[in-house]
Amino acid sequence: MNRDLASDARELLEKIASAPRFAGSDSEALARDLCASLLKSHGFSVREDPFTFSEFPARYGPTVVGLLLIAVLLLTSHVHSDHGGAGPALGTLLLGLLLTGATGRWLGRGAILKFPLLRSRSANLIATRGTPTIWLVAHADSKSQTIPMLVRVGAVVLTFVTVAVFATALIVAWVSVMRNGERWLGSEVVPTLAIVGAVCALPLVFCLTGNKSPGAVDNASGLISVLLAVRELPAEADVGVIVTSAEELALAGARAHVESNHERAPVVNCDTIDDNGNFLCMTHGRNRGPAAAAVVRAGDRLALPVRVRALIPGILTDSIAFADAGWDAVTVSRGNLGTLARVHTSSDTRERLDGSGIANAARLLAATIEELR
């Protein structure tokens, strides 16, 4: 570990993570100004790209999806018990899940930039040195939620598992009727599974957004890792940096950027770097380009093992927006269950970080850029 990097990381944490940085706020703008000043000192040309968006999907999207899931499960159970049995219930479930999925997809993509309610504005910071063929990305904003990320992720995973078991039970019950003309004895568990699924989805209903988290690990840590990484690169390295806003509001800043910029350069996003835990390189979608392999090679070279895996269900990162638009994009992160327990809470403070994780992440990012050049 480079002690100078760790010391500088702590100093920057004091400046950036001293207060909450909700998207579009003055505190976020101050953090963005600090980033611009530092990047200029390292030879970058810097500009701001303003954009407008709707806060509705991020503020109320989880509630809407949670309520829809609960309604679908309970309605399916009602149809199974009182209106025709397993066949109609299975059709109800499939149609309900399609509606819920389509609503969630619309809230997570199309509604972010175009929905007319709760309009807001912010800006991304774009910094370039030379002609970038590689981009480092990190978001500057923070948020709090009534439900910690660990609980939210757990709710999403348990709901998916319960819905899968629920659907399987209905299929078995339907096949039993079709083959034998008799009601499957196990179909008695269907109402219980519906209730269990509804309870698992309930935390999503109460997952409301606020501005009480200083956002030290999420994502002052990732932002500082990027700032320190570019300092470690040779002066002649052509690289770009995107400091996004409103990542915590359904990836609005990244969505706005890819909508107006149609290049396809590799993106290494850095989001949530704790001092403890393992380094992850998280991918989205089926295609895996050279960025993930470069992160792994860089980790091997630095004796910082990196595990590549798909994004954890229930977690959104800017790399999703880039990957959806066809960019080769990954997210580098480091943490454990304790990290997830304090993300999006008021306990995500700078005092919980000593800078060692950020120092190693900065070295990893710089080495990754060298691998991709």
CSV table of C-alpha atoms in Angstrom, one decimal:
chain,number,residue,atom,x,y,z
A,1,MET,CA,0.0,0.0,0.0
A,2,ASN,CA,1.2,3.5,-0.9
A,3,ARG,CA,1.0,5.5,2.3
A,4,ASP,CA,0.9,8.8,0.4
A,5,LEU,CA,-2.2,7.7,-1.5
A,6,ALA,CA,-3.9,6.6,1.8
A,7,SER,CA,-3.0,9.9,3.4
A,8,ASP,CA,-4.3,11.9,0.4
A,9,ALA,CA,-7.4,9.7,0.4
A,10,ARG,CA,-8.2,10.6,4.0
A,11,GLU,CA,-7.6,14.3,3.2
A,12,LEU,CA,-10.0,14.2,0.3
A,13,LEU,CA,-12.6,12.3,2.4
A,14,GLU,CA,-12.6,15.2,4.8
A,15,LYS,CA,-13.4,17.6,2.0
A,16,ILE,CA,-15.9,15.5,0.0
A,17,ALA,CA,-17.7,13.3,2.6
A,18,SER,CA,-18.3,16.0,5.3
A,19,ALA,CA,-21.9,16.4,4.3
A,20,PRO,CA,-24.6,14.7,2.2
A,21,ARG,CA,-24.4,15.4,-1.5
A,22,PHE,CA,-27.9,14.9,-3.0
A,23,ALA,CA,-28.0,15.2,-6.8
A,24,GLY,CA,-28.3,18.9,-7.8
A,25,SER,CA,-27.4,20.2,-4.4
A,26,ASP,CA,-24.8,22.9,-3.5
A,27,SER,CA,-22.8,20.3,-1.6
A,28,GLU,CA,-22.6,18.1,-4.7
A,29,ALA,CA,-21.6,21.1,-6.8
A,30,LEU,CA,-18.8,21.9,-4.4
A,31,ALA,CA,-17.5,18.3,-4.7
A,32,ARG,CA,-17.7,18.5,-8.5
A,33,ASP,CA,-15.8,21.8,-8.4
A,34,LEU,CA,-13.0,20.2,-6.3
A,35,CYS,CA,-12.8,17.3,-8.8
A,36,ALA,CA,-12.5,19.8,-11.7
A,37,SER,CA,-9.7,21.7,-10.0
A,38,LEU,CA,-7.7,18.5,-9.3
A,39,LEU,CA,-8.2,17.2,-12.8
A,40,LYS,CA,-7.1,20.5,-14.3
A,41,SER,CA,-4.0,20.3,-12.3
A,42,HIS,CA,-3.2,16.9,-13.9
A,43,GLY,CA,-3.6,18.3,-17.4
A,44,PHE,CA,-7.2,17.6,-18.1
A,45,SER,CA,-9.6,19.7,-20.1
A,46,VAL,CA,-12.8,20.0,-18.1
A,47,ARG,CA,-16.4,20.9,-18.9
A,48,GLU,CA,-19.8,20.4,-17.3
A,49,ASP,CA,-22.7,18.8,-19.1
A,50,PRO,CA,-26.0,19.9,-17.6
A,51,PHE,CA,-29.1,17.7,-17.9
A,52,THR,CA,-32.6,17.5,-16.5
A,53,PHE,CA,-34.4,14.4,-15.2
A,54,SER,CA,-37.2,13.1,-13.1
A,55,GLU,CA,-36.7,12.1,-9.5
A,56,PHE,CA,-39.9,10.1,-9.5
A,57,PRO,CA,-38.4,6.7,-10.7
A,58,ALA,CA,-35.8,6.7,-7.9
A,59,ARG,CA,-38.0,8.1,-5.2
A,60,TYR,CA,-41.1,6.0,-5.8
A,61,GLY,CA,-40.0,3.2,-8.3
A,62,PRO,CA,-39.2,0.6,-5.6
A,63,THR,CA,-42.5,1.4,-3.9
A,64,VAL,CA,-44.5,1.0,-7.2
A,65,VAL,CA,-42.7,-2.3,-8.1
A,66,GLY,CA,-43.1,-3.6,-4.6
A,67,LEU,CA,-46.8,-2.9,-4.5
A,68,LEU,CA,-47.3,-4.4,-7.9
A,69,LEU,CA,-45.5,-7.6,-6.9
A,70,ILE,CA,-47.5,-7.9,-3.7
A,71,ALA,CA,-50.8,-7.4,-5.6
A,72,VAL,CA,-49.8,-10.0,-8.3
A,73,LEU,CA,-48.9,-12.6,-5.7
A,74,LEU,CA,-52.1,-12.1,-3.6
A,75,LEU,CA,-54.3,-11.9,-6.7
A,76,THR,CA,-52.8,-15.1,-8.1
A,77,SER,CA,-53.4,-16.9,-4.8
A,78,HIS,CA,-57.1,-15.7,-4.9
A,79,VAL,CA,-57.6,-16.9,-8.4
A,80,HIS,CA,-56.0,-20.3,-7.5
A,81,SER,CA,-58.3,-20.7,-4.5
A,82,ASP,CA,-61.6,-19.3,-5.8
A,83,HIS,CA,-61.5,-18.9,-9.6
A,84,GLY,CA,-60.4,-22.0,-11.4
A,85,GLY,CA,-57.3,-23.4,-9.8
A,86,ALA,CA,-53.8,-23.7,-11.0
A,87,GLY,CA,-54.2,-23.0,-14.7
A,88,PRO,CA,-55.9,-19.6,-14.4
A,89,ALA,CA,-53.6,-18.7,-11.5
A,90,LEU,CA,-50.5,-19.5,-13.5
A,91,GLY,CA,-51.8,-17.3,-16.3
A,92,THR,CA,-52.5,-14.5,-13.8
A,93,LEU,CA,-49.0,-14.8,-12.3
A,94,LEU,CA,-47.3,-14.7,-15.7
A,95,LEU,CA,-49.3,-11.7,-16.9
A,96,GLY,CA,-48.7,-9.9,-13.6
A,97,LEU,CA,-45.0,-10.5,-13.7
A,98,LEU,CA,-44.8,-9.3,-17.3
A,99,LEU,CA,-46.6,-6.1,-16.2
A,100,THR,CA,-44.4,-5.6,-13.2
A,101,GLY,CA,-41.2,-6.2,-15.2
A,102,ALA,CA,-42.3,-3.8,-17.9
A,103,THR,CA,-43.2,-1.2,-15.3
A,104,GLY,CA,-39.8,-1.6,-13.6
A,105,ARG,CA,-38.0,-1.5,-16.9
A,106,TRP,CA,-39.8,1.7,-17.9
A,107,LEU,CA,-39.1,3.4,-14.5
A,108,GLY,CA,-35.4,2.3,-14.7
A,109,ARG,CA,-34.9,3.6,-18.3
A,110,GLY,CA,-37.4,5.7,-20.2
A,111,ALA,CA,-39.0,7.5,-17.3
A,112,ILE,CA,-35.8,8.8,-15.9
A,113,LEU,CA,-35.1,11.5,-18.4
A,114,LYS,CA,-38.6,12.1,-19.8
A,115,PHE,CA,-41.2,11.6,-17.0
A,116,PRO,CA,-42.9,15.0,-16.5
A,117,LEU,CA,-43.2,14.9,-12.7
A,118,LEU,CA,-40.6,15.8,-10.1
A,119,ARG,CA,-38.3,17.4,-12.6
A,120,SER,CA,-34.8,18.3,-11.4
A,121,ARG,CA,-31.5,19.4,-12.9
A,122,SER,CA,-27.8,18.6,-12.3
A,123,ALA,CA,-24.6,18.2,-14.3
A,124,ASN,CA,-22.0,15.6,-15.2
A,125,LEU,CA,-18.3,16.6,-15.2
A,126,ILE,CA,-16.4,15.5,-18.3
A,127,ALA,CA,-12.6,15.6,-18.2
A,128,THR,CA,-10.3,14.6,-21.0
A,129,ARG,CA,-6.6,14.4,-21.6
A,130,GLY,CA,-5.6,13.8,-25.2
A,131,THR,CA,-8.1,11.7,-27.1
A,132,PRO,CA,-9.5,9.3,-24.6
A,133,THR,CA,-10.0,5.7,-25.6
A,134,ILE,CA,-10.7,4.6,-22.0
A,135,TRP,CA,-13.0,6.3,-19.4
A,136,LEU,CA,-12.9,6.2,-15.6
A,137,VAL,CA,-16.3,6.9,-14.1
A,138,ALA,CA,-17.5,7.6,-10.6
A,139,HIS,CA,-20.6,9.3,-9.2
A,140,ALA,CA,-20.4,12.3,-6.9
A,141,ASP,CA,-23.9,12.3,-5.4
A,142,SER,CA,-25.1,10.5,-2.3
A,143,LYS,CA,-28.5,9.6,-0.8
A,144,SER,CA,-30.1,7.9,2.2
A,145,GLN,CA,-32.9,5.5,2.3
A,146,THR,CA,-35.3,4.3,4.9
A,147,ILE,CA,-34.1,0.7,4.1
A,148,PRO,CA,-30.3,0.0,4.1
A,149,MET,CA,-29.0,-1.5,0.9
A,150,LEU,CA,-28.3,-4.9,2.6
A,151,VAL,CA,-32.0,-5.2,3.5
A,152,ARG,CA,-33.1,-4.1,0.0
A,153,VAL,CA,-30.8,-6.5,-1.7
A,154,GLY,CA,-31.9,-9.3,0.6
A,155,ALA,CA,-35.6,-8.4,-0.1
A,156,VAL,CA,-35.0,-8.5,-3.9
A,157,VAL,CA,-33.2,-11.9,-3.7
A,158,LEU,CA,-35.7,-13.5,-1.4
A,159,THR,CA,-38.6,-12.2,-3.5
A,160,PHE,CA,-37.1,-13.6,-6.7
A,161,VAL,CA,-36.6,-17.0,-5.0
A,162,THR,CA,-40.1,-17.1,-3.5
A,163,VAL,CA,-41.7,-16.1,-6.8
A,164,ALA,CA,-39.8,-18.9,-8.5
A,165,VAL,CA,-40.9,-21.5,-6.0
A,166,PHE,CA,-44.5,-20.1,-6.2
A,167,ALA,CA,-44.5,-20.4,-10.0
A,168,THR,CA,-43.0,-23.9,-9.8
A,169,ALA,CA,-45.8,-25.0,-7.3
A,170,LEU,CA,-48.5,-23.7,-9.7
A,171,ILE,CA,-46.9,-25.5,-12.6
A,172,VAL,CA,-46.8,-28.8,-10.7
A,173,ALA,CA,-50.4,-28.3,-9.6
A,174,TRP,CA,-51.5,-27.5,-13.2
A,175,VAL,CA,-49.6,-30.5,-14.7
A,176,SER,CA,-51.2,-32.8,-12.0
A,177,VAL,CA,-54.7,-31.6,-13.0
A,178,MET,CA,-53.9,-32.0,-16.7
A,179,ARG,CA,-52.5,-35.5,-16.4
A,180,ASN,CA,-54.5,-37.0,-13.6
A,181,GLY,CA,-57.6,-34.8,-13.4
A,182,GLU,CA,-56.9,-34.4,-9.7
A,183,ARG,CA,-55.9,-31.5,-7.5
A,184,TRP,CA,-52.3,-31.8,-6.4
A,185,LEU,CA,-52.1,-32.2,-2.7
A,186,GLY,CA,-49.1,-29.8,-2.5
A,187,SER,CA,-51.3,-27.0,-3.9
A,188,GLU,CA,-52.3,-26.2,-0.3
A,189,VAL,CA,-48.9,-24.4,0.0
A,190,VAL,CA,-49.8,-21.9,-2.7
A,191,PRO,CA,-51.5,-19.4,-0.4
A,192,THR,CA,-48.6,-19.6,2.1
A,193,LEU,CA,-46.1,-19.0,-0.7
A,194,ALA,CA,-48.0,-16.0,-1.8
A,195,ILE,CA,-48.0,-14.5,1.7
A,196,VAL,CA,-44.3,-15.3,2.1
A,197,GLY,CA,-43.5,-13.6,-1.2
A,198,ALA,CA,-45.6,-10.5,-0.3
A,199,VAL,CA,-43.7,-10.2,3.0
A,200,CYS,CA,-40.4,-10.5,1.3
A,201,ALA,CA,-41.4,-7.7,-1.1
A,202,LEU,CA,-42.7,-5.5,1.7
A,203,PRO,CA,-39.4,-3.7,2.4
A,204,LEU,CA,-39.4,-2.4,-1.2
A,205,VAL,CA,-42.6,-0.6,-0.5
A,206,PHE,CA,-41.0,1.4,2.3
A,207,CYS,CA,-37.7,2.1,0.6
A,208,LEU,CA,-38.0,5.9,0.4
A,209,THR,CA,-35.2,8.3,-0.6
A,210,GLY,CA,-33.7,11.0,1.6
A,211,ASN,CA,-30.6,13.1,2.1
A,212,LYS,CA,-29.1,12.1,5.4
A,213,SER,CA,-26.0,10.1,4.3
A,214,PRO,CA,-22.6,11.7,3.9
A,215,GLY,CA,-21.9,9.0,1.4
A,216,ALA,CA,-18.3,8.3,2.4
A,217,VAL,CA,-18.1,4.7,1.0
A,218,ASP,CA,-20.9,5.3,-1.5
A,219,ASN,CA,-19.4,7.0,-3.3
A,220,ALA,CA,-16.8,9.5,-2.1
A,221,SER,CA,-14.5,6.4,-1.9
A,222,GLY,CA,-14.9,5.6,-5.6
A,223,LEU,CA,-14.7,9.2,-6.7
A,224,ILE,CA,-11.4,9.7,-4.8
A,225,SER,CA,-10.1,6.4,-6.2
A,226,VAL,CA,-10.5,7.8,-9.7
A,227,LEU,CA,-8.9,11.1,-8.8
A,228,LEU,CA,-5.9,9.5,-7.3
A,229,ALA,CA,-5.6,6.9,-10.1
A,230,VAL,CA,-5.2,9.6,-12.8
A,231,ARG,CA,-2.4,11.1,-10.7
A,232,GLU,CA,-0.6,7.7,-10.9
A,233,LEU,CA,-0.8,7.6,-14.7
A,234,PRO,CA,1.9,8.8,-17.0
A,235,ALA,CA,1.4,12.4,-18.2
A,236,GLU,CA,1.1,11.2,-21.8
A,237,ALA,CA,-1.7,8.7,-21.0
A,238,ASP,CA,-4.8,9.6,-23.0
A,239,VAL,CA,-7.7,9.0,-20.7
A,240,GLY,CA,-11.1,10.5,-19.9
A,241,VAL,CA,-13.0,10.9,-16.6
A,242,ILE,CA,-16.7,11.2,-16.1
A,243,VAL,CA,-18.0,12.4,-12.7
A,244,THR,CA,-21.7,11.6,-12.9
A,245,SER,CA,-24.5,13.1,-11.0
A,246,ALA,CA,-27.8,11.5,-10.0
A,247,GLU,CA,-26.5,7.9,-10.0
A,248,GLU,CA,-28.4,7.5,-6.8
A,249,LEU,CA,-31.5,8.6,-8.7
A,250,ALA,CA,-31.8,5.7,-11.1
A,251,LEU,CA,-28.5,6.4,-13.0
A,252,ALA,CA,-29.9,9.6,-14.4
A,253,GLY,CA,-26.5,11.2,-15.1
A,254,ALA,CA,-25.1,8.2,-16.9
A,255,ARG,CA,-28.3,7.7,-18.9
A,256,ALA,CA,-28.1,11.4,-20.0
A,257,HIS,CA,-24.5,11.0,-21.0
A,258,VAL,CA,-24.9,7.9,-23.2
A,259,GLU,CA,-28.0,9.5,-24.8
A,260,SER,CA,-25.9,12.4,-26.1
A,261,ASN,CA,-22.6,10.6,-26.6
A,262,HIS,CA,-22.5,7.6,-28.9
A,263,GLU,CA,-19.0,6.4,-28.7
A,264,ARG,CA,-18.2,2.9,-27.5
A,265,ALA,CA,-14.9,3.2,-25.5
A,266,PRO,CA,-14.3,0.9,-22.5
A,267,VAL,CA,-15.6,2.2,-19.2
A,268,VAL,CA,-14.3,1.3,-15.8
A,269,ASN,CA,-16.7,2.6,-13.2
A,270,CYS,CA,-15.6,2.8,-9.5
A,271,ASP,CA,-18.4,2.6,-6.9
A,272,THR,CA,-18.1,1.8,-3.2
A,273,ILE,CA,-14.5,1.1,-2.0
A,274,ASP,CA,-14.3,-0.1,1.6
A,275,ASP,CA,-11.1,-0.9,3.5
A,276,ASN,CA,-12.3,-4.5,4.1
A,277,GLY,CA,-13.6,-7.2,1.8
A,278,ASN,CA,-12.6,-8.4,-1.7
A,279,PHE,CA,-12.3,-6.5,-4.9
A,280,LEU,CA,-15.0,-7.3,-7.4
A,281,CYS,CA,-15.3,-6.5,-11.1
A,282,MET,CA,-19.0,-6.5,-11.7
A,283,THR,CA,-20.4,-7.0,-15.2
A,284,HIS,CA,-23.9,-6.4,-16.7
A,285,GLY,CA,-25.4,-8.3,-19.6
A,286,ARG,CA,-24.1,-11.2,-21.6
A,287,ASN,CA,-21.2,-9.7,-23.4
A,288,ARG,CA,-17.9,-9.4,-21.5
A,289,GLY,CA,-15.4,-7.2,-23.3
A,290,PRO,CA,-11.7,-6.5,-22.6
A,291,ALA,CA,-12.3,-4.2,-19.6
A,292,ALA,CA,-13.1,-7.0,-17.2
A,293,ALA,CA,-10.0,-9.0,-18.3
A,294,ALA,CA,-7.9,-5.9,-17.9
A,295,VAL,CA,-9.0,-5.4,-14.3
A,296,VAL,CA,-8.2,-9.0,-13.5
A,297,ARG,CA,-4.7,-8.7,-15.1
A,298,ALA,CA,-4.0,-5.5,-13.2
A,299,GLY,CA,-5.1,-7.1,-10.0
A,300,ASP,CA,-2.8,-10.1,-10.6
A,301,ARG,CA,0.1,-7.8,-11.3
A,302,LEU,CA,-0.4,-5.8,-8.1
A,303,ALA,CA,-1.2,-8.9,-6.0
A,304,LEU,CA,-4.7,-7.6,-5.5
A,305,PRO,CA,-7.0,-10.5,-6.5
A,306,VAL,CA,-10.1,-9.5,-8.3
A,307,ARG,CA,-13.2,-11.7,-8.7
A,308,VAL,CA,-15.4,-11.1,-11.8
A,309,ARG,CA,-19.1,-11.6,-11.3
A,310,ALA,CA,-22.5,-10.3,-12.5
A,311,LEU,CA,-23.9,-7.3,-10.7
A,312,ILE,CA,-25.6,-8.3,-7.4
A,313,PRO,CA,-29.4,-8.2,-7.8
A,314,GLY,CA,-30.9,-5.1,-6.4
A,315,ILE,CA,-27.8,-3.0,-6.9
A,316,LEU,CA,-27.7,-0.3,-9.6
A,317,THR,CA,-24.4,1.2,-10.8
A,318,ASP,CA,-23.5,3.6,-13.7
A,319,SER,CA,-21.9,0.7,-15.6
A,320,ILE,CA,-25.5,-0.6,-16.3
A,321,ALA,CA,-26.4,2.6,-18.2
A,322,PHE,CA,-23.2,2.4,-20.3
A,323,ALA,CA,-23.6,-1.4,-20.9
A,324,ASP,CA,-27.2,-0.9,-22.0
A,325,ALA,CA,-26.0,1.6,-24.6
A,326,GLY,CA,-23.4,-0.9,-25.9
A,327,TRP,CA,-20.3,0.3,-24.2
A,328,ASP,CA,-17.8,-2.2,-22.7
A,329,ALA,CA,-18.5,-1.3,-19.1
A,330,VAL,CA,-17.6,-2.8,-15.7
A,331,THR,CA,-17.8,-1.6,-12.1
A,332,VAL,CA,-14.9,-2.1,-9.6
A,333,SER,CA,-16.0,-2.3,-6.0
A,334,ARG,CA,-14.7,-3.6,-2.7
A,335,GLY,CA,-16.6,-4.4,0.5
A,336,ASN,CA,-18.5,-7.0,2.4
A,337,LEU,CA,-21.9,-7.4,4.1
A,338,GLY,CA,-21.0,-4.8,6.6
A,339,THR,CA,-20.4,-2.4,3.8
A,340,LEU,CA,-23.9,-3.0,2.4
A,341,ALA,CA,-25.4,-2.6,5.9
A,342,ARG,CA,-24.2,1.1,6.1
A,343,VAL,CA,-24.6,2.1,2.5
A,344,HIS,CA,-27.5,4.6,2.1
A,345,THR,CA,-27.6,5.3,5.9
A,346,SER,CA,-26.4,8.1,8.1
A,347,SER,CA,-23.6,5.8,9.4
A,348,ASP,CA,-21.8,6.0,6.0
A,349,THR,CA,-19.3,8.5,7.4
A,350,ARG,CA,-15.6,9.3,6.6
A,351,GLU,CA,-14.6,8.1,10.1
A,352,ARG,CA,-15.3,4.5,9.0
A,353,LEU,CA,-12.6,4.6,6.3
A,354,ASP,CA,-8.8,4.8,6.8
A,355,GLY,CA,-8.0,5.3,3.1
A,356,SER,CA,-6.2,2.0,2.6
A,357,GLY,CA,-8.9,0.6,0.4
A,358,ILE,CA,-9.0,3.7,-1.7
A,359,ALA,CA,-5.2,3.7,-2.1
A,360,ASN,CA,-5.3,0.1,-3.4
A,361,ALA,CA,-8.3,0.9,-5.7
A,362,ALA,CA,-6.4,3.8,-7.2
A,363,ARG,CA,-3.5,1.6,-7.9
A,364,LEU,CA,-5.8,-1.0,-9.4
A,365,LEU,CA,-7.5,1.5,-11.7
A,366,ALA,CA,-4.3,3.0,-12.9
A,367,ALA,CA,-2.9,-0.4,-13.7
A,368,THR,CA,-6.1,-1.3,-15.5
A,369,ILE,CA,-5.7,1.8,-17.7
A,370,GLU,CA,-2.2,0.7,-18.5
A,371,GLU,CA,-3.5,-2.7,-19.4
A,372,LEU,CA,-6.1,-1.2,-21.8
A,373,ARG,CA,-3.8,1.3,-23.5
